[in-house]
Structure formats: structure tokens, C-alpha cells
Amino acid sequence: MDISIIIPCFNEAAILRQTLGAIGRYMLDFKGSFEIIIVDNGSTDGSLQIGQEYGIKTLLAPSITIAALRNLGVTHSSGTILAFLDADVEITKEWVHAIQAFAANYPSNASIITGAPYLKPSNASWLENHWFVGSEFSQKHINSGNMVVPRALFTRLSGFDEKLITGEDWEFCQRATRFGSKLVIDPKFKTYHYGFPKSLTQFIKREIWHGLGDSGSWQKIIHSRPAMLALVSISCCILCLVLGIWFTAPSLFIAGFLAIIFPSLAMSFKRSQTLGHIPGNTLIASVYILARFGALVKNAVRTTSKKR
């Protein structure tokens, strides 16, 4: 079978050569044909030129969603199997062997979506070493930055939902399972992600962006655990603080503080590999909840502005 590797890109010049270089090196072991398609979202840092320099089919599509970028790449591809990678994700020999095995063991009409969560790079920051380890392989979806799906299945499912700002992989996987497809998280699809946030500031921006995708309407909020967690926790916190001021009750201030700390601790225990990680992950989880609430506020402001 032949493989189409589809890479959406926006201002990834700092890492794109490394991503493409790894594909060029390791895919030499692939027994079959493959193509690489870069879909550029209007980069201003020379990312587009790097793709062209490597002789790769490169499409320019500014101002569209990440889902639309991936779908556009598919329409210009010819592979029987579609491999979606992010521009800051580096494949490995194990990844090539895994996709070779997938191509050999499953027919082109298989109803299977596979891939694996990213691994953190060797030069990971403290935040990466705390937050982005532990629960990777217990996920209930496959990230579209390292996803492999037969073209026939992708076509039957009509691709990613282009209306979504983010979270297109979650929605795609949930829709696939409703139609009887199987998700197979396979650690052999080993990749390294160089785009994890290195600081709390980057982490906040990342989670606000992710939160915009699952808090655009009340229906989305109700079906999103992160959005509901943020809404309930911060609302309880604000209510307790307001009542604490109104009634001059210190106990309510404490209750407001605990409304964030308790869920943060629960998240920390779930993600921490060691007891030493719990304090750091509790801090990060608190920031996560605040950032997701920020996304709720941002979407609410957008909705109000549109109605005026």
C-alpha cells in the first residue's frame, strides 16, 4: 500500500527541517511508495519555502481551520493510507515499522484508526516532565498530530469537521466509534513532540486555544469534561468569594480556594508518576482550570459581540 503523510503548518520553520529530515531518513526503510504534503496556513517565517526546497508538494491555504488544512491535504493526496503528522512532530524507526505493519496486516477498507500520543523530547522542560507524562496511553482518542487512518474510512466519515477551531481529532474519533470504527492506540507509533509548552505562559495560551474548540456553545460545554470542570470550579470559587465579602465570612474564602484546589489535586494524582510530581502538577492543574475558564469567557465575549 502507499502512504500519504499530511502535515499542516503555520510558522514552523524552526523545527520543520528536523521533521522532514526524520521522515526522509526513516522512510527509506518503508517497503512501498509514500508522499509528503505540507498544507501551509499562511506562514510568514519561510516555512512554505522550506517545503518547496525539499521538493515536497506544498499547498498554501491561509486563514482556515486546522481541520480544513488536514482535509485539503487529503484532497490533494493519493495514498491508500493517510498519516497525519504535525509539523513539530518527529517520527522514529519504530513509527515506520508500525505503519509498515499496519499496511501489511489490514485491508484498505479496515475501520481502524491508529496512532499514539507523542513522547516528550530529551531536552524537556520541568513542565513537560511533570504534566506530559503518565496518562498518555489511557486516552480515549488519537491525536491528529500522529494519526493513521485508511483513506476509505476517512472518506466514509467525511473527514474532519472544518467548523471546529480545535478538538477536531476528538470529534473525529468519537464520530468514528459511533459508526462502529475501532480506535487502536499503538505505542509502536513512536514520535517526539517539540511543540509542548515550555513555560506556564505558553501552557496558558495552549489551553485557552484548545478550550475555544469545546466551549463554543452550551451543547459543547455540557459534553466537554474540561469545560464543565472549569465552569463549575471557577463559578463556585467566585460565588464563595463574593459571599465571603458580603457576609465577611473567612470560611467562604477558604471554600472558594478549595473549589479550585480539590479538582487540581485530583488531576495531579492522576497524572503524577511520583509523589514529588504532585506539588508541581497541582499548580499546573490549577492553571489548566483557569485557562479553560478563560476560553469560556473568550467565547462568551465573541458570541455577545456577534449579536450586537
PDB file of C-alpha atoms in Angstrom:
ATOM      1  CA  MET A   1       0.000   0.000   0.000  1.00  0.00           C
ATOM      2  CA  ASP A   2       1.048   3.603  -0.468  1.00  0.00           C
ATOM      3  CA  ILE A   3       1.123   6.243   2.236  1.00  0.00           C
ATOM      4  CA  SER A   4       0.247   9.927   2.158  1.00  0.00           C
ATOM      5  CA  ILE A   5       1.839  11.899   5.004  1.00  0.00           C
ATOM      6  CA  ILE A   6      -0.117  15.118   5.535  1.00  0.00           C
ATOM      7  CA  ILE A   7       1.457  17.925   7.562  1.00  0.00           C
ATOM      8  CA  PRO A   8      -0.400  21.172   8.365  1.00  0.00           C
ATOM      9  CA  CYS A   9       1.982  24.009   9.088  1.00  0.00           C
ATOM     10  CA  PHE A  10       1.999  27.560  10.430  1.00  0.00           C
ATOM     11  CA  ASN A  11       5.304  29.301  11.217  1.00  0.00           C
ATOM     12  CA  GLU A  12       7.213  26.095  11.992  1.00  0.00           C
ATOM     13  CA  ALA A  13      10.486  26.968  10.226  1.00  0.00           C
ATOM     14  CA  ALA A  14      12.475  26.415  13.431  1.00  0.00           C
ATOM     15  CA  ILE A  15      11.577  22.700  13.540  1.00  0.00           C
ATOM     16  CA  LEU A  16      10.291  21.821  10.054  1.00  0.00           C
ATOM     17  CA  ARG A  17      13.696  20.796   8.648  1.00  0.00           C
ATOM     18  CA  GLN A  18      14.123  18.379  11.544  1.00  0.00           C
ATOM     19  CA  THR A  19      10.634  16.931  10.969  1.00  0.00           C
ATOM     20  CA  LEU A  20      11.187  16.470   7.237  1.00  0.00           C
ATOM     21  CA  GLY A  21      14.720  15.180   7.747  1.00  0.00           C
ATOM     22  CA  ALA A  22      13.475  12.411  10.045  1.00  0.00           C
ATOM     23  CA  ILE A  23      10.828  11.387   7.513  1.00  0.00           C
ATOM     24  CA  GLY A  24      13.441  11.328   4.750  1.00  0.00           C
ATOM     25  CA  ARG A  25      15.845   9.187   6.780  1.00  0.00           C
ATOM     26  CA  TYR A  26      13.495   6.677   8.340  1.00  0.00           C
ATOM     27  CA  MET A  27      11.042   6.207   5.476  1.00  0.00           C
ATOM     28  CA  LEU A  28      13.903   4.732   3.436  1.00  0.00           C
ATOM     29  CA  ASP A  29      13.028   1.505   5.277  1.00  0.00           C
ATOM     30  CA  PHE A  30       9.397   1.647   4.114  1.00  0.00           C
ATOM     31  CA  LYS A  31       8.588  -1.041   1.560  1.00  0.00           C
ATOM     32  CA  GLY A  32       6.175   0.849  -0.614  1.00  0.00           C
ATOM     33  CA  SER A  33       5.604   4.322  -2.004  1.00  0.00           C
ATOM     34  CA  PHE A  34       4.874   7.425   0.018  1.00  0.00           C
ATOM     35  CA  GLU A  35       4.306  11.115  -0.486  1.00  0.00           C
ATOM     36  CA  ILE A  36       4.519  14.139   1.803  1.00  0.00           C
ATOM     37  CA  ILE A  37       2.065  17.006   1.543  1.00  0.00           C
ATOM     38  CA  ILE A  38       2.527  20.224   3.521  1.00  0.00           C
ATOM     39  CA  VAL A  39      -0.524  22.468   3.866  1.00  0.00           C
ATOM     40  CA  ASP A  40       0.645  25.912   4.961  1.00  0.00           C
ATOM     41  CA  ASN A  41      -1.751  28.201   6.811  1.00  0.00           C
ATOM     42  CA  GLY A  42      -0.065  31.407   5.686  1.00  0.00           C
ATOM     43  CA  SER A  43       3.339  31.216   7.396  1.00  0.00           C
ATOM     44  CA  THR A  44       5.496  34.332   7.471  1.00  0.00           C
ATOM     45  CA  ASP A  45       8.730  32.682   8.630  1.00  0.00           C
ATOM     46  CA  GLY A  46       9.727  30.823   5.472  1.00  0.00           C
ATOM     47  CA  SER A  47       8.055  27.504   6.310  1.00  0.00           C
ATOM     48  CA  LEU A  48       6.481  27.370   2.859  1.00  0.00           C
ATOM     49  CA  GLN A  49       9.853  27.835   1.177  1.00  0.00           C
ATOM     50  CA  ILE A  50      11.402  25.022   3.256  1.00  0.00           C
ATOM     51  CA  GLY A  51       8.798  22.585   1.981  1.00  0.00           C
ATOM     52  CA  GLN A  52       9.433  23.696  -1.587  1.00  0.00           C
ATOM     53  CA  GLU A  53      13.197  23.438  -1.037  1.00  0.00           C
ATOM     54  CA  TYR A  54      12.750  19.767  -0.111  1.00  0.00           C
ATOM     55  CA  GLY A  55      10.753  19.202  -3.295  1.00  0.00           C
ATOM     56  CA  ILE A  56       7.599  18.434  -1.347  1.00  0.00           C
ATOM     57  CA  LYS A  57       4.089  19.113  -2.599  1.00  0.00           C
ATOM     58  CA  THR A  58       3.230  22.286  -0.693  1.00  0.00           C
ATOM     59  CA  LEU A  59      -0.164  23.956  -0.601  1.00  0.00           C
ATOM     60  CA  LEU A  60      -0.896  27.481   0.619  1.00  0.00           C
ATOM     61  CA  ALA A  61      -4.212  27.904   2.431  1.00  0.00           C
ATOM     62  CA  PRO A  62      -4.264  30.897   4.793  1.00  0.00           C
ATOM     63  CA  SER A  63      -6.998  31.680   7.312  1.00  0.00           C
ATOM     64  CA  ILE A  64      -8.690  28.280   7.521  1.00  0.00           C
ATOM     65  CA  THR A  65      -9.039  25.910  10.470  1.00  0.00           C
ATOM     66  CA  ILE A  66      -6.587  23.136  11.283  1.00  0.00           C
ATOM     67  CA  ALA A  67      -9.287  20.605  10.330  1.00  0.00           C
ATOM     68  CA  ALA A  68      -9.699  22.259   6.924  1.00  0.00           C
ATOM     69  CA  LEU A  69      -5.916  22.169   6.402  1.00  0.00           C
ATOM     70  CA  ARG A  70      -5.849  18.420   7.024  1.00  0.00           C
ATOM     71  CA  ASN A  71      -8.861  17.826   4.766  1.00  0.00           C
ATOM     72  CA  LEU A  72      -7.304  19.906   1.993  1.00  0.00           C
ATOM     73  CA  GLY A  73      -4.167  17.811   2.213  1.00  0.00           C
ATOM     74  CA  VAL A  74      -6.266  14.680   1.777  1.00  0.00           C
ATOM     75  CA  THR A  75      -7.956  16.014  -1.361  1.00  0.00           C
ATOM     76  CA  HIS A  76      -4.511  16.534  -2.942  1.00  0.00           C
ATOM     77  CA  SER A  77      -3.166  13.145  -1.849  1.00  0.00           C
ATOM     78  CA  SER A  78      -3.297   9.719  -3.461  1.00  0.00           C
ATOM     79  CA  GLY A  79      -2.294   7.302  -0.695  1.00  0.00           C
ATOM     80  CA  THR A  80      -4.384   4.324   0.355  1.00  0.00           C
ATOM     81  CA  ILE A  81      -3.378   5.087   3.940  1.00  0.00           C
ATOM     82  CA  LEU A  82      -3.386   8.605   5.386  1.00  0.00           C
ATOM     83  CA  ALA A  83      -0.810   9.516   8.030  1.00  0.00           C
ATOM     84  CA  PHE A  84      -1.446  12.826   9.776  1.00  0.00           C
ATOM     85  CA  LEU A  85       1.563  14.421  11.454  1.00  0.00           C
ATOM     86  CA  ASP A  86       2.101  17.847  12.969  1.00  0.00           C
ATOM     87  CA  ALA A  87       4.964  19.978  11.717  1.00  0.00           C
ATOM     88  CA  ASP A  88       6.698  19.825  15.126  1.00  0.00           C
ATOM     89  CA  VAL A  89       6.475  16.023  15.455  1.00  0.00           C
ATOM     90  CA  GLU A  90       9.491  13.847  14.667  1.00  0.00           C
ATOM     91  CA  ILE A  91       8.935  10.243  13.606  1.00  0.00           C
ATOM     92  CA  THR A  92      11.224   7.331  14.500  1.00  0.00           C
ATOM     93  CA  LYS A  93      12.261   3.974  13.013  1.00  0.00           C
ATOM     94  CA  GLU A  94       9.629   2.382  15.236  1.00  0.00           C
ATOM     95  CA  TRP A  95       6.968   4.594  13.639  1.00  0.00           C
ATOM     96  CA  VAL A  96       7.967   3.420  10.163  1.00  0.00           C
ATOM     97  CA  HIS A  97       7.888  -0.239  11.226  1.00  0.00           C
ATOM     98  CA  ALA A  98       4.464   0.314  12.815  1.00  0.00           C
ATOM     99  CA  ILE A  99       2.953   1.855   9.696  1.00  0.00           C
ATOM    100  CA  GLN A 100       4.554  -0.884   7.585  1.00  0.00           C
ATOM    101  CA  ALA A 101       2.865  -3.494   9.806  1.00  0.00           C
ATOM    102  CA  PHE A 102      -0.446  -1.637   9.629  1.00  0.00           C
ATOM    103  CA  ALA A 103      -0.274  -1.537   5.829  1.00  0.00           C
ATOM    104  CA  ALA A 104       0.543  -5.259   5.702  1.00  0.00           C
ATOM    105  CA  ASN A 105      -1.995  -6.503   8.245  1.00  0.00           C
ATOM    106  CA  TYR A 106      -5.137  -4.513   7.457  1.00  0.00           C
ATOM    107  CA  PRO A 107      -7.127  -4.221   4.233  1.00  0.00           C
ATOM    108  CA  SER A 108      -7.660  -0.826   2.655  1.00  0.00           C
ATOM    109  CA  ASN A 109     -11.288  -0.776   3.852  1.00  0.00           C
ATOM    110  CA  ALA A 110     -10.450  -1.526   7.513  1.00  0.00           C
ATOM    111  CA  SER A 111     -12.469   0.507  10.037  1.00  0.00           C
ATOM    112  CA  ILE A 112      -9.499   1.219  12.272  1.00  0.00           C
ATOM    113  CA  ILE A 113      -7.904   4.483  13.378  1.00  0.00           C
ATOM    114  CA  THR A 114      -4.494   4.108  14.964  1.00  0.00           C
ATOM    115  CA  GLY A 115      -1.536   6.122  16.213  1.00  0.00           C
ATOM    116  CA  ALA A 116      -0.130   7.055  19.594  1.00  0.00           C
ATOM    117  CA  PRO A 117       0.345  10.002  21.953  1.00  0.00           C
ATOM    118  CA  TYR A 118       3.552  11.972  21.493  1.00  0.00           C
ATOM    119  CA  LEU A 119       6.616  11.437  23.651  1.00  0.00           C
ATOM    120  CA  LYS A 120       8.433  14.407  25.160  1.00  0.00           C
ATOM    121  CA  PRO A 121      11.889  15.274  23.786  1.00  0.00           C
ATOM    122  CA  SER A 122      15.106  14.601  25.702  1.00  0.00           C
ATOM    123  CA  ASN A 123      15.525  18.322  26.468  1.00  0.00           C
ATOM    124  CA  ALA A 124      12.071  18.604  28.028  1.00  0.00           C
ATOM    125  CA  SER A 125      11.309  21.436  30.445  1.00  0.00           C
ATOM    126  CA  TRP A 126      10.109  20.927  34.040  1.00  0.00           C
ATOM    127  CA  LEU A 127       6.536  21.475  32.870  1.00  0.00           C
ATOM    128  CA  GLU A 128       6.817  18.790  30.187  1.00  0.00           C
ATOM    129  CA  ASN A 129       8.427  16.366  32.638  1.00  0.00           C
ATOM    130  CA  HIS A 130       5.570  16.893  35.084  1.00  0.00           C
ATOM    131  CA  TRP A 131       2.417  17.288  33.013  1.00  0.00           C
ATOM    132  CA  PHE A 132       3.008  15.468  29.741  1.00  0.00           C
ATOM    133  CA  VAL A 133       3.789  12.036  31.166  1.00  0.00           C
ATOM    134  CA  GLY A 134       1.793   9.323  32.851  1.00  0.00           C
ATOM    135  CA  SER A 135      -1.629   9.032  31.276  1.00  0.00           C
ATOM    136  CA  GLU A 136      -0.642   9.149  27.597  1.00  0.00           C
ATOM    137  CA  PHE A 137      -1.888   5.693  26.661  1.00  0.00           C
ATOM    138  CA  SER A 138      -5.175   5.894  28.547  1.00  0.00           C
ATOM    139  CA  GLN A 139      -6.591   8.473  26.177  1.00  0.00           C
ATOM    140  CA  LYS A 140      -9.956   7.871  24.528  1.00  0.00           C
ATOM    141  CA  HIS A 141      -8.989   9.442  21.240  1.00  0.00           C
ATOM    142  CA  ILE A 142      -5.990   9.595  18.924  1.00  0.00           C
ATOM    143  CA  ASN A 143      -4.303  12.927  18.397  1.00  0.00           C
ATOM    144  CA  SER A 144      -4.423  14.103  14.792  1.00  0.00           C
ATOM    145  CA  GLY A 145      -0.760  15.073  15.056  1.00  0.00           C
ATOM    146  CA  ASN A 146       0.099  11.357  14.991  1.00  0.00           C
ATOM    147  CA  MET A 147      -2.888   9.595  13.459  1.00  0.00           C
ATOM    148  CA  VAL A 148      -3.084   6.877  10.804  1.00  0.00           C
ATOM    149  CA  VAL A 149      -6.361   6.060   9.061  1.00  0.00           C
ATOM    150  CA  PRO A 150      -7.290   4.231   5.838  1.00  0.00           C
ATOM    151  CA  ARG A 151      -8.438   6.640   3.152  1.00  0.00           C
ATOM    152  CA  ALA A 152     -11.655   4.676   2.615  1.00  0.00           C
ATOM    153  CA  LEU A 153     -12.647   5.136   6.264  1.00  0.00           C
ATOM    154  CA  PHE A 154     -11.691   8.808   6.254  1.00  0.00           C
ATOM    155  CA  THR A 155     -13.866   9.326   3.191  1.00  0.00           C
ATOM    156  CA  ARG A 156     -16.824   7.463   4.731  1.00  0.00           C
ATOM    157  CA  LEU A 157     -16.592   9.715   7.766  1.00  0.00           C
ATOM    158  CA  SER A 158     -16.379  12.863   5.566  1.00  0.00           C
ATOM    159  CA  GLY A 159     -13.077  13.869   7.155  1.00  0.00           C
ATOM    160  CA  PHE A 160     -12.545  16.311   9.991  1.00  0.00           C
ATOM    161  CA  ASP A 161     -15.197  18.860  10.975  1.00  0.00           C
ATOM    162  CA  GLU A 162     -13.880  22.096   9.453  1.00  0.00           C
ATOM    163  CA  LYS A 163     -16.083  24.285  11.649  1.00  0.00           C
ATOM    164  CA  LEU A 164     -14.070  23.374  14.747  1.00  0.00           C
ATOM    165  CA  ILE A 165     -11.280  25.718  15.813  1.00  0.00           C
ATOM    166  CA  THR A 166      -9.583  22.850  17.651  1.00  0.00           C
ATOM    167  CA  GLY A 167     -10.525  19.428  19.009  1.00  0.00           C
ATOM    168  CA  GLU A 168     -11.139  18.093  15.510  1.00  0.00           C
ATOM    169  CA  ASP A 169      -9.355  14.843  16.381  1.00  0.00           C
ATOM    170  CA  TRP A 170     -11.559  14.207  19.429  1.00  0.00           C
ATOM    171  CA  GLU A 171     -14.732  14.830  17.435  1.00  0.00           C
ATOM    172  CA  PHE A 172     -13.478  12.689  14.539  1.00  0.00           C
ATOM    173  CA  CYS A 173     -12.673   9.754  16.837  1.00  0.00           C
ATOM    174  CA  GLN A 174     -15.989   9.993  18.678  1.00  0.00           C
ATOM    175  CA  ARG A 175     -17.886  10.103  15.382  1.00  0.00           C
ATOM    176  CA  ALA A 176     -15.870   7.145  14.096  1.00  0.00           C
ATOM    177  CA  THR A 177     -16.659   4.994  17.126  1.00  0.00           C
ATOM    178  CA  ARG A 178     -20.359   5.815  16.851  1.00  0.00           C
ATOM    179  CA  PHE A 179     -20.251   4.356  13.333  1.00  0.00           C
ATOM    180  CA  GLY A 180     -18.527   1.196  14.541  1.00  0.00           C
ATOM    181  CA  SER A 181     -14.873   2.045  13.890  1.00  0.00           C
ATOM    182  CA  LYS A 182     -12.177   0.885  16.285  1.00  0.00           C
ATOM    183  CA  LEU A 183      -9.523   3.066  17.898  1.00  0.00           C
ATOM    184  CA  VAL A 184      -6.185   1.327  18.413  1.00  0.00           C
ATOM    185  CA  ILE A 185      -3.624   3.264  20.436  1.00  0.00           C
ATOM    186  CA  ASP A 186      -0.337   1.621  19.470  1.00  0.00           C
ATOM    187  CA  PRO A 187       2.837   2.740  21.307  1.00  0.00           C
ATOM    188  CA  LYS A 188       4.885   1.481  18.362  1.00  0.00           C
ATOM    189  CA  PHE A 189       3.865   4.673  16.521  1.00  0.00           C
ATOM    190  CA  LYS A 190       6.623   6.411  18.426  1.00  0.00           C
ATOM    191  CA  THR A 191       7.107  10.128  17.829  1.00  0.00           C
ATOM    192  CA  TYR A 192       8.679  13.045  19.663  1.00  0.00           C
ATOM    193  CA  HIS A 193       6.778  16.300  20.021  1.00  0.00           C
ATOM    194  CA  TYR A 194       8.813  19.504  20.078  1.00  0.00           C
ATOM    195  CA  GLY A 195       5.787  21.757  20.387  1.00  0.00           C
ATOM    196  CA  PHE A 196       4.848  21.087  24.010  1.00  0.00           C
ATOM    197  CA  PRO A 197       4.704  24.321  26.047  1.00  0.00           C
ATOM    198  CA  LYS A 198       7.929  25.020  27.908  1.00  0.00           C
ATOM    199  CA  SER A 199       6.523  27.548  30.383  1.00  0.00           C
ATOM    200  CA  LEU A 200       3.278  28.337  32.201  1.00  0.00           C
ATOM    201  CA  THR A 201       2.688  31.290  29.860  1.00  0.00           C
ATOM    202  CA  GLN A 202       2.882  29.011  26.808  1.00  0.00           C
ATOM    203  CA  PHE A 203       0.752  26.446  28.620  1.00  0.00           C
ATOM    204  CA  ILE A 204      -1.983  29.017  29.315  1.00  0.00           C
ATOM    205  CA  LYS A 205      -2.070  30.105  25.650  1.00  0.00           C
ATOM    206  CA  ARG A 206      -2.231  26.454  24.537  1.00  0.00           C
ATOM    207  CA  GLU A 207      -5.108  25.550  26.863  1.00  0.00           C
ATOM    208  CA  ILE A 208      -7.112  28.666  26.020  1.00  0.00           C
ATOM    209  CA  TRP A 209      -6.742  27.744  22.339  1.00  0.00           C
ATOM    210  CA  HIS A 210      -7.789  24.142  22.999  1.00  0.00           C
ATOM    211  CA  GLY A 211     -10.671  25.355  25.145  1.00  0.00           C
ATOM    212  CA  LEU A 212     -12.088  27.511  22.356  1.00  0.00           C
ATOM    213  CA  GLY A 213     -12.978  24.346  20.458  1.00  0.00           C
ATOM    214  CA  ASP A 214     -15.126  22.762  23.172  1.00  0.00           C
ATOM    215  CA  SER A 215     -16.833  25.819  24.625  1.00  0.00           C
ATOM    216  CA  GLY A 216     -18.373  27.472  21.574  1.00  0.00           C
ATOM    217  CA  SER A 217     -21.938  26.547  22.582  1.00  0.00           C
ATOM    218  CA  TRP A 218     -23.815  25.223  25.607  1.00  0.00           C
ATOM    219  CA  GLN A 219     -24.156  21.849  23.910  1.00  0.00           C
ATOM    220  CA  LYS A 220     -20.379  21.603  23.501  1.00  0.00           C
ATOM    221  CA  ILE A 221     -19.767  22.755  27.066  1.00  0.00           C
ATOM    222  CA  ILE A 222     -22.129  20.152  28.512  1.00  0.00           C
ATOM    223  CA  HIS A 223     -20.361  17.364  26.615  1.00  0.00           C
ATOM    224  CA  SER A 224     -16.853  18.569  27.482  1.00  0.00           C
ATOM    225  CA  ARG A 225     -15.408  17.483  30.822  1.00  0.00           C
ATOM    226  CA  PRO A 226     -12.644  20.141  30.794  1.00  0.00           C
ATOM    227  CA  ALA A 227     -15.170  22.887  30.040  1.00  0.00           C
ATOM    228  CA  MET A 228     -17.594  21.687  32.719  1.00  0.00           C
ATOM    229  CA  LEU A 229     -14.780  21.303  35.245  1.00  0.00           C
ATOM    230  CA  ALA A 230     -13.618  24.861  34.605  1.00  0.00           C
ATOM    231  CA  LEU A 231     -17.146  26.282  34.655  1.00  0.00           C
ATOM    232  CA  VAL A 232     -18.165  24.591  37.912  1.00  0.00           C
ATOM    233  CA  SER A 233     -14.859  25.109  39.749  1.00  0.00           C
ATOM    234  CA  ILE A 234     -14.392  28.786  38.905  1.00  0.00           C
ATOM    235  CA  SER A 235     -18.087  29.603  39.332  1.00  0.00           C
ATOM    236  CA  CYS A 236     -18.062  28.049  42.813  1.00  0.00           C
ATOM    237  CA  CYS A 237     -14.858  29.896  43.627  1.00  0.00           C
ATOM    238  CA  ILE A 238     -16.268  33.269  42.513  1.00  0.00           C
ATOM    239  CA  LEU A 239     -19.560  32.668  44.350  1.00  0.00           C
ATOM    240  CA  CYS A 240     -17.744  31.805  47.579  1.00  0.00           C
ATOM    241  CA  LEU A 241     -15.512  34.871  47.306  1.00  0.00           C
ATOM    242  CA  VAL A 242     -18.446  37.196  46.663  1.00  0.00           C
ATOM    243  CA  LEU A 243     -20.455  35.732  49.553  1.00  0.00           C
ATOM    244  CA  GLY A 244     -17.350  35.828  51.735  1.00  0.00           C
ATOM    245  CA  ILE A 245     -17.000  39.554  51.104  1.00  0.00           C
ATOM    246  CA  TRP A 246     -20.739  40.153  51.539  1.00  0.00           C
ATOM    247  CA  PHE A 247     -21.025  38.293  54.840  1.00  0.00           C
ATOM    248  CA  THR A 248     -17.427  38.885  55.985  1.00  0.00           C
ATOM    249  CA  ALA A 249     -17.001  35.132  56.355  1.00  0.00           C
ATOM    250  CA  PRO A 250     -13.394  33.834  56.142  1.00  0.00           C
ATOM    251  CA  SER A 251     -14.687  30.256  55.852  1.00  0.00           C
ATOM    252  CA  LEU A 252     -16.213  31.108  52.478  1.00  0.00           C
ATOM    253  CA  PHE A 253     -12.859  32.399  51.239  1.00  0.00           C
ATOM    254  CA  ILE A 254     -11.352  29.060  52.191  1.00  0.00           C
ATOM    255  CA  ALA A 255     -14.193  27.247  50.405  1.00  0.00           C
ATOM    256  CA  GLY A 256     -13.539  29.295  47.268  1.00  0.00           C
ATOM    257  CA  PHE A 257      -9.864  28.359  47.402  1.00  0.00           C
ATOM    258  CA  LEU A 258     -10.729  24.665  47.836  1.00  0.00           C
ATOM    259  CA  ALA A 259     -13.106  24.779  44.852  1.00  0.00           C
ATOM    260  CA  ILE A 260     -10.004  25.004  42.666  1.00  0.00           C
ATOM    261  CA  ILE A 261      -7.514  23.059  44.794  1.00  0.00           C
ATOM    262  CA  PHE A 262      -9.582  19.869  45.169  1.00  0.00           C
ATOM    263  CA  PRO A 263     -10.056  19.222  41.420  1.00  0.00           C
ATOM    264  CA  SER A 264      -6.447  20.301  40.813  1.00  0.00           C
ATOM    265  CA  LEU A 265      -5.238  17.733  43.347  1.00  0.00           C
ATOM    266  CA  ALA A 266      -7.399  15.045  41.730  1.00  0.00           C
ATOM    267  CA  MET A 267      -5.917  15.820  38.327  1.00  0.00           C
ATOM    268  CA  SER A 268      -2.429  15.894  39.829  1.00  0.00           C
ATOM    269  CA  PHE A 269      -2.747  12.456  41.424  1.00  0.00           C
ATOM    270  CA  LYS A 270      -3.970  11.045  38.115  1.00  0.00           C
ATOM    271  CA  ARG A 271      -1.076  12.442  36.075  1.00  0.00           C
ATOM    272  CA  SER A 272       1.835  12.236  38.540  1.00  0.00           C
ATOM    273  CA  GLN A 273       4.352   9.438  38.169  1.00  0.00           C
ATOM    274  CA  THR A 274       5.956  10.107  41.541  1.00  0.00           C
ATOM    275  CA  LEU A 275       4.942  11.801  44.793  1.00  0.00           C
ATOM    276  CA  GLY A 276       7.478  14.503  44.001  1.00  0.00           C
ATOM    277  CA  HIS A 277       5.462  15.474  40.908  1.00  0.00           C
ATOM    278  CA  ILE A 278       2.248  16.152  42.863  1.00  0.00           C
ATOM    279  CA  PRO A 279       3.002  19.752  44.009  1.00  0.00           C
ATOM    280  CA  GLY A 280       4.103  20.843  40.545  1.00  0.00           C
ATOM    281  CA  ASN A 281       1.192  19.126  38.815  1.00  0.00           C
ATOM    282  CA  THR A 282      -1.263  20.657  41.297  1.00  0.00           C
ATOM    283  CA  LEU A 283      -0.012  24.101  40.295  1.00  0.00           C
ATOM    284  CA  ILE A 284      -0.197  23.231  36.589  1.00  0.00           C
ATOM    285  CA  ALA A 285      -3.700  21.758  37.015  1.00  0.00           C
ATOM    286  CA  SER A 286      -4.883  24.972  38.684  1.00  0.00           C
ATOM    287  CA  VAL A 287      -3.506  26.965  35.754  1.00  0.00           C
ATOM    288  CA  TYR A 288      -5.201  24.481  33.381  1.00  0.00           C
ATOM    289  CA  ILE A 289      -8.600  25.079  35.002  1.00  0.00           C
ATOM    290  CA  LEU A 290      -8.140  28.861  34.900  1.00  0.00           C
ATOM    291  CA  ALA A 291      -7.051  28.749  31.246  1.00  0.00           C
ATOM    292  CA  ARG A 292     -10.042  26.619  30.245  1.00  0.00           C
ATOM    293  CA  PHE A 293     -12.314  29.087  32.052  1.00  0.00           C
ATOM    294  CA  GLY A 294     -10.566  31.849  30.120  1.00  0.00           C
ATOM    295  CA  ALA A 295     -11.593  30.089  26.912  1.00  0.00           C
ATOM    296  CA  LEU A 296     -15.216  30.058  28.128  1.00  0.00           C
ATOM    297  CA  VAL A 297     -15.066  33.797  28.786  1.00  0.00           C
ATOM    298  CA  LYS A 298     -13.413  34.476  25.423  1.00  0.00           C
ATOM    299  CA  ASN A 299     -16.103  32.538  23.561  1.00  0.00           C
ATOM    300  CA  ALA A 300     -18.842  34.293  25.544  1.00  0.00           C
ATOM    301  CA  VAL A 301     -17.407  37.691  24.606  1.00  0.00           C
ATOM    302  CA  ARG A 302     -17.215  36.659  20.948  1.00  0.00           C
ATOM    303  CA  THR A 303     -20.817  35.459  20.966  1.00  0.00           C
ATOM    304  CA  THR A 304     -22.023  38.697  22.615  1.00  0.00           C
ATOM    305  CA  SER A 305     -20.096  40.818  20.108  1.00  0.00           C
ATOM    306  CA  LYS A 306     -21.644  38.948  17.161  1.00  0.00           C
ATOM    307  CA  LYS A 307     -25.170  39.551  18.463  1.00  0.00           C
ATOM    308  CA  ARG A 308     -24.665  43.316  18.670  1.00  0.00           C
TER     309      ARG A 308
END
